[in-house]
Amino acid sequence: MHAWEAIQKSIEYIEENLTQEIQIEELASIAGLSPFYFQRLFTRLVKKPVYEYIKLRRLAQAVNELKGKEVRILDVAINYGFSSHANFTRAFKETYGITPEEYRTGKIHLNQFVKPELVLNYVMVDENVPLITDGIVIEVKRKKLEVPRSYIGIAREIPIAELMGGTTTSVSVTGKLWDDFHSVKSQIPYLVKGGNEFGALYIGEAKEGHCIYMAGAEAEYGASAEGYSTFELPANEYLVCGFEAENFDELINSAVYKAQTFMERWMKKHNLTTTDFAGEMYYTSTTDHVYLEHWMIPISIFKAQ
């Protein structure tokens, strides 16, 4: 067994027992390691100490339960191992910057620390070969766009740190942006009926530490709408990372992060980089198909001989 496989076993156990007391010795035994070496290896591979990781995953699950307003906040806190409402509120605010009450009463999206799939750091596949892991399917392929496409939407600066989704915890700026776009989408002229929604990410004129993100949808080519931003996807050959998940929440949260993790390695392995643009192409969801694509323009990196 590889070291990462041993740690993944402990990660799966943690996920299945977030409402139970979890001991280091128990996790070390599952991984077949001494408690000392287990903790060192876990921190190295997961980038968080064991108990910090457990706290973040408990808070992530607590967030899901807080969406149901019929459950008391105190009951959620106790269920996930917090000794009191005050301790839960303190941990929640330290992690997300808001209180559980503020989250519950407002329409807020939160960036979560995602359960890692360490296989994505070690397994490689070729183009057009699907990789299946933990309920998601990832596939890298090429697509040639013969004619350019136009998109109209709302653009704002977002912190670059937010792009590290899955390892950061905060209120989601892009989540709020998509909510704002959806609230006015029906009023925007020239949108193509049944066209893909599209998230365009580029450097633009954003201040240091930020980039520009536009949440929008396909429009008639060359069209513009007063008060809204436009983006043109040029005719080009694109490197596309497509991925499926079991539901939309899973798709835009953990699946996005896992696909990014895999794609970073894939690009490096194939000696490629990209321009300062990336796009998220959304497809209509059905009960058995939830699918998203990352579009990038690849640039070869020529190594010195």
Short mmCIF file of N, CA, C and O in Angstrom, two decimals, residues 128-185:
data_model
loop_
_atom_site.label_atom_id
_atom_site.label_comp_id
_atom_site.label_asym_id
_atom_site.label_seq_id
_atom_site.Cartn_x
_atom_site.Cartn_y
_atom_site.Cartn_z
N ASN A 128 -8.90 12.04 -23.27
CA ASN A 128 -10.06 11.23 -23.66
C ASN A 128 -10.18 9.92 -22.87
O ASN A 128 -10.86 9.00 -23.30
N VAL A 129 -9.52 9.85 -21.72
CA VAL A 129 -9.64 8.68 -20.83
C VAL A 129 -10.26 9.16 -19.51
O VAL A 129 -9.63 9.92 -18.77
N PRO A 130 -11.49 8.77 -19.18
CA PRO A 130 -12.12 9.23 -17.95
C PRO A 130 -11.43 8.67 -16.71
O PRO A 130 -10.96 7.54 -16.70
N LEU A 131 -11.36 9.50 -15.68
CA LEU A 131 -10.88 9.09 -14.37
C LEU A 131 -12.05 9.17 -13.41
O LEU A 131 -12.67 10.23 -13.26
N ILE A 132 -12.37 8.06 -12.76
CA ILE A 132 -13.52 8.00 -11.86
C ILE A 132 -13.02 7.86 -10.43
O ILE A 132 -12.22 6.96 -10.12
N THR A 133 -13.49 8.74 -9.54
CA THR A 133 -13.12 8.66 -8.14
C THR A 133 -14.17 9.35 -7.27
O THR A 133 -14.61 10.46 -7.58
N ASP A 134 -14.59 8.70 -6.22
CA ASP A 134 -15.48 9.27 -5.21
C ASP A 134 -16.71 9.95 -5.81
O ASP A 134 -17.06 11.07 -5.45
N GLY A 135 -17.35 9.29 -6.76
CA GLY A 135 -18.61 9.80 -7.29
C GLY A 135 -18.47 10.87 -8.35
O GLY A 135 -19.48 11.43 -8.79
N ILE A 136 -17.25 11.20 -8.79
CA ILE A 136 -17.09 12.17 -9.87
C ILE A 136 -16.31 11.53 -11.02
O ILE A 136 -15.57 10.57 -10.83
N VAL A 137 -16.53 12.06 -12.22
CA VAL A 137 -15.84 11.59 -13.42
C VAL A 137 -15.12 12.78 -14.03
O VAL A 137 -15.74 13.81 -14.30
N ILE A 138 -13.81 12.66 -14.25
CA ILE A 138 -13.00 13.74 -14.82
C ILE A 138 -12.41 13.26 -16.14
O ILE A 138 -11.91 12.13 -16.22
N GLU A 139 -12.45 14.11 -17.16
CA GLU A 139 -11.88 13.73 -18.46
C GLU A 139 -11.29 14.97 -19.14
O GLU A 139 -11.92 16.03 -19.17
N VAL A 140 -10.08 14.83 -19.66
CA VAL A 140 -9.40 15.91 -20.37
C VAL A 140 -9.49 15.66 -21.88
O VAL A 140 -9.22 14.55 -22.34
N LYS A 141 -9.88 16.67 -22.63
CA LYS A 141 -10.01 16.51 -24.07
C LYS A 141 -9.74 17.84 -24.77
O LYS A 141 -9.58 18.88 -24.11
N ARG A 142 -9.66 17.81 -26.08
CA ARG A 142 -9.48 19.02 -26.89
C ARG A 142 -10.79 19.36 -27.59
O ARG A 142 -11.52 18.47 -28.04
N LYS A 143 -11.07 20.64 -27.69
CA LYS A 143 -12.23 21.10 -28.45
C LYS A 143 -11.80 22.29 -29.31
O LYS A 143 -11.08 23.18 -28.83
N LYS A 144 -12.24 22.30 -30.55
CA LYS A 144 -11.93 23.41 -31.44
C LYS A 144 -13.19 24.23 -31.67
O LYS A 144 -14.21 23.71 -32.12
N LEU A 145 -13.10 25.49 -31.30
CA LEU A 145 -14.23 26.39 -31.50
C LEU A 145 -14.03 27.08 -32.84
O LEU A 145 -13.09 27.87 -33.02
N GLU A 146 -14.88 26.75 -33.80
CA GLU A 146 -14.71 27.25 -35.17
C GLU A 146 -15.09 28.72 -35.30
O GLU A 146 -14.51 29.45 -36.10
N VAL A 147 -16.09 29.15 -34.54
CA VAL A 147 -16.51 30.55 -34.58
C VAL A 147 -16.57 31.07 -33.14
O VAL A 147 -16.88 30.32 -32.21
N PRO A 148 -16.28 32.35 -32.94
CA PRO A 148 -16.31 32.89 -31.57
C PRO A 148 -17.72 32.95 -31.00
O PRO A 148 -18.70 32.94 -31.74
N ARG A 149 -17.79 33.01 -29.68
CA ARG A 149 -19.08 33.13 -28.99
C ARG A 149 -19.06 34.34 -28.08
O ARG A 149 -18.01 34.70 -27.52
N SER A 150 -20.20 34.96 -27.89
CA SER A 150 -20.34 36.12 -27.02
C SER A 150 -21.13 35.75 -25.76
O SER A 150 -22.06 34.92 -25.82
N TYR A 151 -20.77 36.37 -24.65
CA TYR A 151 -21.47 36.16 -23.38
C TYR A 151 -21.72 37.51 -22.73
O TYR A 151 -20.89 38.43 -22.81
N ILE A 152 -22.86 37.65 -22.10
CA ILE A 152 -23.23 38.87 -21.39
C ILE A 152 -23.54 38.49 -19.94
O ILE A 152 -24.20 37.48 -19.68
N GLY A 153 -23.06 39.32 -19.00
CA GLY A 153 -23.32 39.03 -17.59
C GLY A 153 -22.84 40.13 -16.68
O GLY A 153 -22.77 41.31 -17.07
N ILE A 154 -22.50 39.76 -15.47
CA ILE A 154 -22.02 40.70 -14.46
C ILE A 154 -20.59 40.34 -14.10
O ILE A 154 -20.29 39.17 -13.81
N ALA A 155 -19.70 41.32 -14.13
CA ALA A 155 -18.28 41.09 -13.82
C ALA A 155 -17.88 41.88 -12.58
O ALA A 155 -18.29 43.04 -12.40
N ARG A 156 -17.07 41.23 -11.74
CA ARG A 156 -16.55 41.89 -10.54
C ARG A 156 -15.16 41.38 -10.23
O ARG A 156 -14.76 40.30 -10.71
N GLU A 157 -14.44 42.11 -9.41
CA GLU A 157 -13.16 41.63 -8.91
C GLU A 157 -13.41 40.57 -7.84
O GLU A 157 -14.33 40.72 -7.02
N ILE A 158 -12.62 39.53 -7.86
CA ILE A 158 -12.68 38.53 -6.78
C ILE A 158 -11.27 38.27 -6.29
O ILE A 158 -10.29 38.40 -7.04
N PRO A 159 -11.10 37.90 -5.02
CA PRO A 159 -9.77 37.60 -4.50
C PRO A 159 -9.21 36.35 -5.19
O PRO A 159 -9.91 35.36 -5.36
N ILE A 160 -7.94 36.40 -5.59
CA ILE A 160 -7.32 35.23 -6.21
C ILE A 160 -7.32 34.05 -5.25
O ILE A 160 -7.44 32.90 -5.67
N ALA A 161 -7.23 34.33 -3.95
CA ALA A 161 -7.25 33.25 -2.96
C ALA A 161 -8.50 32.40 -3.06
O ALA A 161 -8.49 31.21 -2.75
N GLU A 162 -9.61 33.00 -3.52
CA GLU A 162 -10.86 32.24 -3.64
C GLU A 162 -10.76 31.18 -4.73
O GLU A 162 -11.51 30.20 -4.72
N LEU A 163 -9.84 31.36 -5.66
CA LEU A 163 -9.67 30.38 -6.72
C LEU A 163 -9.09 29.08 -6.19
O LEU A 163 -9.15 28.04 -6.85
N MET A 164 -8.52 29.12 -4.99
CA MET A 164 -7.99 27.92 -4.37
C MET A 164 -9.09 27.20 -3.62
O MET A 164 -8.90 26.69 -2.53
N GLY A 165 -10.29 27.20 -4.21
CA GLY A 165 -11.43 26.55 -3.60
C GLY A 165 -11.10 25.16 -3.12
O GLY A 165 -10.34 24.44 -3.74
N GLY A 166 -11.65 24.77 -2.00
CA GLY A 166 -11.35 23.45 -1.45
C GLY A 166 -10.34 23.49 -0.34
O GLY A 166 -10.33 22.61 0.52
N THR A 167 -9.50 24.54 -0.31
CA THR A 167 -8.52 24.67 0.77
C THR A 167 -8.69 25.97 1.53
O THR A 167 -7.99 26.22 2.50
N THR A 168 -9.60 26.83 1.07
CA THR A 168 -9.88 28.08 1.77
C THR A 168 -11.29 28.02 2.34
O THR A 168 -12.16 27.34 1.83
N THR A 169 -11.50 28.74 3.43
CA THR A 169 -12.83 28.80 4.05
C THR A 169 -13.21 30.27 4.23
O THR A 169 -12.51 31.01 4.91
N SER A 170 -14.31 30.66 3.61
CA SER A 170 -14.74 32.06 3.65
C SER A 170 -16.12 32.17 3.02
O SER A 170 -16.65 31.20 2.48
N VAL A 171 -16.67 33.37 3.09
CA VAL A 171 -17.88 33.66 2.31
C VAL A 171 -17.49 33.70 0.84
O VAL A 171 -16.47 34.29 0.46
N SER A 172 -18.27 33.06 -0.03
CA SER A 172 -17.94 32.96 -1.45
C SER A 172 -18.40 34.19 -2.21
O SER A 172 -19.59 34.46 -2.31
N VAL A 173 -17.43 34.94 -2.76
CA VAL A 173 -17.74 36.11 -3.56
C VAL A 173 -18.37 35.68 -4.89
O VAL A 173 -19.33 36.30 -5.37
N THR A 174 -17.85 34.61 -5.50
CA THR A 174 -18.39 34.17 -6.78
C THR A 174 -19.80 33.60 -6.62
O THR A 174 -20.63 33.74 -7.52
N GLY A 175 -20.07 32.97 -5.49
CA GLY A 175 -21.43 32.48 -5.24
C GLY A 175 -22.44 33.61 -5.22
O GLY A 175 -23.53 33.51 -5.79
N LYS A 176 -22.08 34.71 -4.56
CA LYS A 176 -22.95 35.89 -4.52
C LYS A 176 -23.11 36.48 -5.92
O LYS A 176 -24.21 36.93 -6.32
N LEU A 177 -22.03 36.49 -6.68
CA LEU A 177 -22.08 37.03 -8.04
C LEU A 177 -23.06 36.24 -8.90
O LEU A 177 -23.85 36.82 -9.66
N TRP A 178 -23.01 34.91 -8.81
CA TRP A 178 -23.95 34.10 -9.60
C TRP A 178 -25.39 34.33 -9.14
O TRP A 178 -26.31 34.37 -9.96
N ASP A 179 -25.61 34.49 -7.85
CA ASP A 179 -26.97 34.80 -7.37
C ASP A 179 -27.47 36.10 -7.98
O ASP A 179 -28.62 36.19 -8.42
N ASP A 180 -26.58 37.11 -8.00
CA ASP A 180 -26.98 38.41 -8.55
C ASP A 180 -27.28 38.29 -10.04
O ASP A 180 -28.24 38.91 -10.54
N PHE A 181 -26.47 37.51 -10.76
CA PHE A 181 -26.72 37.33 -12.19
C PHE A 181 -28.06 36.63 -12.43
O PHE A 181 -28.87 37.06 -13.27
N HIS A 182 -28.32 35.57 -11.69
CA HIS A 182 -29.57 34.83 -11.89
C HIS A 182 -30.80 35.68 -11.55
O HIS A 182 -31.88 35.48 -12.13
N SER A 183 -30.63 36.64 -10.64
CA SER A 183 -31.77 37.48 -10.27
C SER A 183 -32.17 38.45 -11.38
O SER A 183 -33.30 38.96 -11.40
N VAL A 184 -31.22 38.72 -12.33
CA VAL A 184 -31.54 39.66 -13.42
C VAL A 184 -31.46 39.02 -14.80
O VAL A 184 -31.71 39.69 -15.81
N LYS A 185 -31.12 37.75 -14.85
CA LYS A 185 -30.89 37.09 -16.14
C LYS A 185 -32.07 37.26 -17.10
O LYS A 185 -31.88 37.52 -18.30
#
